[in-house]
Backbone as JSON, one array per atom type, in Angstrom:
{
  "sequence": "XXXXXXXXXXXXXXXXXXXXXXXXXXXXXXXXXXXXXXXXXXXXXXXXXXXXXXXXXXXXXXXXXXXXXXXXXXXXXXXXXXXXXXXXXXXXXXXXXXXXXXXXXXXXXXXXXXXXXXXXXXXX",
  "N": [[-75.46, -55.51, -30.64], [-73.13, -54.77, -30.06], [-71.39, -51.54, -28.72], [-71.88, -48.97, -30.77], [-70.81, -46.04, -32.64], [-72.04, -44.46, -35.31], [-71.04, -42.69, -37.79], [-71.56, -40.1, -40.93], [-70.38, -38.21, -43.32], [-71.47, -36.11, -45.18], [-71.84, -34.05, -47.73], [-72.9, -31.12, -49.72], [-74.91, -32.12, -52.53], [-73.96, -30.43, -55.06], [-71.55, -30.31, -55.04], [-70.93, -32.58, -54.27], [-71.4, -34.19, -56.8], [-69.27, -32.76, -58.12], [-66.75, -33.04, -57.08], [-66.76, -36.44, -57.23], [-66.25, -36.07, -60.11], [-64.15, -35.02, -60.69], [-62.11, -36.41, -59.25], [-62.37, -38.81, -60.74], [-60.83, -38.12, -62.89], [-59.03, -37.59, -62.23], [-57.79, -39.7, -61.58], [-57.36, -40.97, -64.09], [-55.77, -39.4, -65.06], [-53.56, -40.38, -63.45], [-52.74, -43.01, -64.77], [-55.15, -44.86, -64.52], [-56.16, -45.43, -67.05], [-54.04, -46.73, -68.65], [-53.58, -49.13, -66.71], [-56.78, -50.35, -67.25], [-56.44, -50.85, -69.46], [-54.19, -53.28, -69.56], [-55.94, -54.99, -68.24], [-57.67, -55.85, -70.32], [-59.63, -58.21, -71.93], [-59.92, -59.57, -74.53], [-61.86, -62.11, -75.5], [-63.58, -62.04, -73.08], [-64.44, -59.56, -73.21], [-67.02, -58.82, -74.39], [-69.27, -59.86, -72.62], [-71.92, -60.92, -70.38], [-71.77, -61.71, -68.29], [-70.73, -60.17, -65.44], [-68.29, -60.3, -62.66], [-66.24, -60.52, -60.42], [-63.01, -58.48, -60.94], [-64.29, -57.45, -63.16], [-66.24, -56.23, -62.82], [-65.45, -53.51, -61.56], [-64.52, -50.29, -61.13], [-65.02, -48.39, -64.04], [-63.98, -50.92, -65.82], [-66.07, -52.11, -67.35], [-66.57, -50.09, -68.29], [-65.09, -49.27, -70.02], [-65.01, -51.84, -72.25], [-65.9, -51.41, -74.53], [-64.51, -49.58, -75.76], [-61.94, -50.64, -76.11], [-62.52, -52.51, -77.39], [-63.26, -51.39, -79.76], [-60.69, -50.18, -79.92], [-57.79, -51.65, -79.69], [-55.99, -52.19, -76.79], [-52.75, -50.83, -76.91], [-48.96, -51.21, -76.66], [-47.37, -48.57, -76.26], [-48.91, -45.86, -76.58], [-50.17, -42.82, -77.74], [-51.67, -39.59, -77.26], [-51.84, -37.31, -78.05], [-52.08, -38.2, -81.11], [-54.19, -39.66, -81.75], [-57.0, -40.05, -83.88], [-60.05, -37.97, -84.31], [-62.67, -39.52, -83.39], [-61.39, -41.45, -82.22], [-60.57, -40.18, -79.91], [-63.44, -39.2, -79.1], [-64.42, -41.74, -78.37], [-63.21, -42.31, -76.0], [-63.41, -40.53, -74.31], [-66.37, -40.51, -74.22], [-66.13, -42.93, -72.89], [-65.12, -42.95, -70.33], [-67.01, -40.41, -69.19], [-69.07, -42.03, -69.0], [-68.39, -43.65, -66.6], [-67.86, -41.5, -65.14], [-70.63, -41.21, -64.61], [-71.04, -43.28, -63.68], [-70.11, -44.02, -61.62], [-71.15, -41.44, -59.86], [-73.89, -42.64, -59.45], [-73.66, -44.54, -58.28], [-73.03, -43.56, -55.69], [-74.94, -42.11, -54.85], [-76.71, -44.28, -54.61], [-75.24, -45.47, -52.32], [-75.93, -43.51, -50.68], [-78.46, -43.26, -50.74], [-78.81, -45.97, -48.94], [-77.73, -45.42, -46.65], [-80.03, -43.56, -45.68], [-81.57, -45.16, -45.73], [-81.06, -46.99, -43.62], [-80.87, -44.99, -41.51], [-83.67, -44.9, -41.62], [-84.65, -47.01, -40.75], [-83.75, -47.01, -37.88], [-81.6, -47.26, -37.4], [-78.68, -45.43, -35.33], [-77.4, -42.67, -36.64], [-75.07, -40.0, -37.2], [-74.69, -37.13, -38.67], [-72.47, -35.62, -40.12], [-71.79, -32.5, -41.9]],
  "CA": [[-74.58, -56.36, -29.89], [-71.83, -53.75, -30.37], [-71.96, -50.09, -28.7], [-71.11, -48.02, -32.0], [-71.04, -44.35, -32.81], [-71.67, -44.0, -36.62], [-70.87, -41.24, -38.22], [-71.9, -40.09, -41.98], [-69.62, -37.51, -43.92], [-72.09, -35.7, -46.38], [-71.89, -32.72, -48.39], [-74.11, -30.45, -51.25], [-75.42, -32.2, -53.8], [-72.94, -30.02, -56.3], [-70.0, -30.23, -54.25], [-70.21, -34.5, -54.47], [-71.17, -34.68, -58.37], [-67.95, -31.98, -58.99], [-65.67, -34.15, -56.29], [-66.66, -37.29, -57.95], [-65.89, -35.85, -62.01], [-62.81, -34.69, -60.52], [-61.78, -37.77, -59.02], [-62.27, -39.87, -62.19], [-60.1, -37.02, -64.06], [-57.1, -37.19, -61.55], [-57.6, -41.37, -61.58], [-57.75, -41.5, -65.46], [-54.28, -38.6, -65.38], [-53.03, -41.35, -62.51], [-52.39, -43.88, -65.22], [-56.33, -45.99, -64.45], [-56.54, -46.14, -68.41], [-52.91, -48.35, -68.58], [-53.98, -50.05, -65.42], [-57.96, -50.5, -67.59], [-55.82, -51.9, -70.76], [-53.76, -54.66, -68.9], [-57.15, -55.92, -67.81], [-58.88, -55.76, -71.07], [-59.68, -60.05, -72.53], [-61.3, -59.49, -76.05], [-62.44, -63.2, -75.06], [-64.35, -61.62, -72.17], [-65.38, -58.2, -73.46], [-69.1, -58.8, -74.27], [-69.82, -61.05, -71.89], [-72.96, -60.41, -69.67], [-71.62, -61.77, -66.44], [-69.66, -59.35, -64.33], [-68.02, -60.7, -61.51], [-64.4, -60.11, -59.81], [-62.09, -57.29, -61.32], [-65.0, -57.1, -64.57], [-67.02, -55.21, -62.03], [-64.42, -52.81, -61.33], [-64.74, -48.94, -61.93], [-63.74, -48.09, -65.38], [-63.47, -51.85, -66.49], [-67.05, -52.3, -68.34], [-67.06, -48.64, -69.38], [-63.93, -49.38, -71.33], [-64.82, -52.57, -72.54], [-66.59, -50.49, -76.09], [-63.42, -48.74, -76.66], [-61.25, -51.54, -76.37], [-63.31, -53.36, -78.6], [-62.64, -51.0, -80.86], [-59.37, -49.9, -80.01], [-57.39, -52.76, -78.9], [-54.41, -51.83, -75.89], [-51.21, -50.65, -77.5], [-48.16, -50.8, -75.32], [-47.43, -47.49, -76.69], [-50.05, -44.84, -77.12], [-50.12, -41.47, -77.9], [-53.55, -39.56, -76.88], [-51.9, -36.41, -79.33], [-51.91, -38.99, -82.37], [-55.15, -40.04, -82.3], [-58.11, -39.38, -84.6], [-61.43, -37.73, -83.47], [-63.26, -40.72, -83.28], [-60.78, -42.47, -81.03], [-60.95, -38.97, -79.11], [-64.61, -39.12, -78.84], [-64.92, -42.99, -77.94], [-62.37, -42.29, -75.08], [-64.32, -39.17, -73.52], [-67.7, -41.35, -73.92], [-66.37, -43.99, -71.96], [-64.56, -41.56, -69.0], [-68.31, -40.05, -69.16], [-69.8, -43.75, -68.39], [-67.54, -43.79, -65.27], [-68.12, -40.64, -64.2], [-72.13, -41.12, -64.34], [-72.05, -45.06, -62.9], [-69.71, -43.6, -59.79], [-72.57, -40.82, -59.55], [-74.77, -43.52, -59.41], [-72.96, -45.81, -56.82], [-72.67, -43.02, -54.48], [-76.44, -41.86, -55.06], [-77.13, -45.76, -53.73], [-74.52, -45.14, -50.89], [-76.83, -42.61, -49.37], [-80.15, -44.07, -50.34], [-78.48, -46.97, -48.11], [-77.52, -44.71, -45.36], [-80.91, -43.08, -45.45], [-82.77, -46.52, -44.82], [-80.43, -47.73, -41.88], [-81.65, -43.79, -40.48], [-84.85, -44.93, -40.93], [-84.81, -48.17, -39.42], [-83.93, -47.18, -36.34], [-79.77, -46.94, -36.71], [-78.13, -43.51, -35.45], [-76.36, -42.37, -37.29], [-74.64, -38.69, -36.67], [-74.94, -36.46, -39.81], [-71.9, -34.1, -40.74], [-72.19, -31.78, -43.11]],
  "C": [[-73.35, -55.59, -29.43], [-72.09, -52.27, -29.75], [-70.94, -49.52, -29.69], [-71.99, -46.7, -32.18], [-71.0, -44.6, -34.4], [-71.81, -42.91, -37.31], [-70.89, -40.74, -40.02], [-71.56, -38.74, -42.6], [-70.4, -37.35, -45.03], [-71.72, -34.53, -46.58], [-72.98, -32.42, -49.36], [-73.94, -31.82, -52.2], [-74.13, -32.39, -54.67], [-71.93, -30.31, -55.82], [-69.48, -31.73, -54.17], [-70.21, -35.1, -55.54], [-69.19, -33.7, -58.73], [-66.84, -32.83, -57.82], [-65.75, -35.61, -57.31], [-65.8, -37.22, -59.43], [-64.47, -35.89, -61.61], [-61.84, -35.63, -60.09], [-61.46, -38.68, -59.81], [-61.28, -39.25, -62.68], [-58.68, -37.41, -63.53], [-56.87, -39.24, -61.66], [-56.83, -41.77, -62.85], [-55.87, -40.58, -65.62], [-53.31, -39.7, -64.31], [-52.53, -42.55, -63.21], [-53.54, -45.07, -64.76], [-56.49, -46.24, -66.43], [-55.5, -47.38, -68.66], [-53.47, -49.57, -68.13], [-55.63, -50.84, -66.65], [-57.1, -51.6, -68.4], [-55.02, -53.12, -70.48], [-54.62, -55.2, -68.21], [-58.12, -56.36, -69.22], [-58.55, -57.52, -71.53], [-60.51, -59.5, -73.87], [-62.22, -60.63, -76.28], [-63.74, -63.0, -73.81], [-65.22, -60.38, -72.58], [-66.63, -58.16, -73.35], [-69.71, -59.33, -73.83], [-70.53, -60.57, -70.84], [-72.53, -60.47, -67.88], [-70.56, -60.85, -66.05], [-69.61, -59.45, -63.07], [-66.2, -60.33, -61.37], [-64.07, -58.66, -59.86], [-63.53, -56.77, -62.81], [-65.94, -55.92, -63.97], [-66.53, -54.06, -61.39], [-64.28, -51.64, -61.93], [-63.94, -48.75, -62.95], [-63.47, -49.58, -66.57], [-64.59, -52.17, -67.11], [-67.0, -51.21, -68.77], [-65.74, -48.62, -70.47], [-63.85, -50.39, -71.98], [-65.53, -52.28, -74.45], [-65.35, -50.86, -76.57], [-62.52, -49.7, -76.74], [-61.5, -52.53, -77.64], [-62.89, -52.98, -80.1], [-61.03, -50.45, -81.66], [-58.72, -50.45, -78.7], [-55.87, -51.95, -78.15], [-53.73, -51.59, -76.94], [-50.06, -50.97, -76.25], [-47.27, -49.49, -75.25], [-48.26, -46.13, -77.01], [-49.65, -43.44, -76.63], [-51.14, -40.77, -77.72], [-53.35, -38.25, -77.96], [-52.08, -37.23, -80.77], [-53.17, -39.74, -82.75], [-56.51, -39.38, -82.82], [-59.34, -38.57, -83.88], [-62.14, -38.64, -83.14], [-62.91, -41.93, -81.91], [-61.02, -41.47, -79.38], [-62.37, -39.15, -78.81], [-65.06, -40.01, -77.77], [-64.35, -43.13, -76.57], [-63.1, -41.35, -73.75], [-65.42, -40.06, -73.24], [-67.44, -42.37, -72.81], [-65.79, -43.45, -70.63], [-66.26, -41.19, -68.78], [-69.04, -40.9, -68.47], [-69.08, -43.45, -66.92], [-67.8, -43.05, -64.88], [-69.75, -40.86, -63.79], [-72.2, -42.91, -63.31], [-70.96, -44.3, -61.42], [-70.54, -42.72, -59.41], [-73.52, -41.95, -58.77], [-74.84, -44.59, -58.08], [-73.23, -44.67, -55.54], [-74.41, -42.6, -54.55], [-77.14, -43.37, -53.85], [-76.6, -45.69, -52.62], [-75.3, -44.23, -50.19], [-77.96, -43.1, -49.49], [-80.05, -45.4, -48.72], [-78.26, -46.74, -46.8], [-78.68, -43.98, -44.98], [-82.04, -44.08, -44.58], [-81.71, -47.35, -44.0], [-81.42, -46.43, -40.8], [-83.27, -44.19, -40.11], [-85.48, -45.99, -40.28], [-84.3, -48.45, -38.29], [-82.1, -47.02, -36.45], [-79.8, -45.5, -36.66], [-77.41, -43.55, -36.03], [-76.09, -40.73, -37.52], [-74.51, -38.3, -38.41], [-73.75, -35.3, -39.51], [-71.62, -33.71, -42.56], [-70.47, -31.12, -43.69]]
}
């Protein structure tokens, strides 16, 4: 109905898993864990449905560690045990692999518009 030019910004493979990790890293040094913990409900935590903000990068992969280690409004990341260290990395890890994952689907999605017939201009 529309005359449109679309245009599709890809790169390597390696070059969009190590953009992504890195992304999460500078999000998570950005103050997204604060931001995670003034969302966390311990009323909501284990709850199957995810809808709104619950679906929200970072906000089920931290809903473990919260579980286990409830917000502070204080925290120290030198003061805590290995364990808390571990559970913290594991769930950063989650995030980095489900945004993998999302963007993996973002091109499967852009692959089948290509092949049903949309143009779509390819830079590399």
């Amino acid at each position: 109905r529309y005359d449109c030019f679309f245009l599709w910004v890809d790169v390597s493979v390696s070059v969009l898993y190590d953009y992504l990790s890195k992304r999460v890293d500078q999000m998570m040094e950005s103050g997204m864990f604060e931001e995670l913990a003034s969302f966390y409900n311990p009323r909501n935590s284990r709850s199957t449905i995810r809808t709104g903000i619950h679906r929200a990068i970072g906000v089920p992969e931290f809903d473990r560690y919260f579980g286990v280690y409830p917000p502070e409004k204080r925290h120290n990341v030198f003061e805590w045990d290995q364990a808390r260290k571990a559970a913290y990395e594991e769930a950063v890890h989650e995030i980095k692999d489900n945004t993998w994952r999302l963007a993996k689907k973002q091109i499967e999605r852009i692959m089948m518009l290509r092949s049903s017939g949309w143009e779509i201009h390819r830079l590399d």
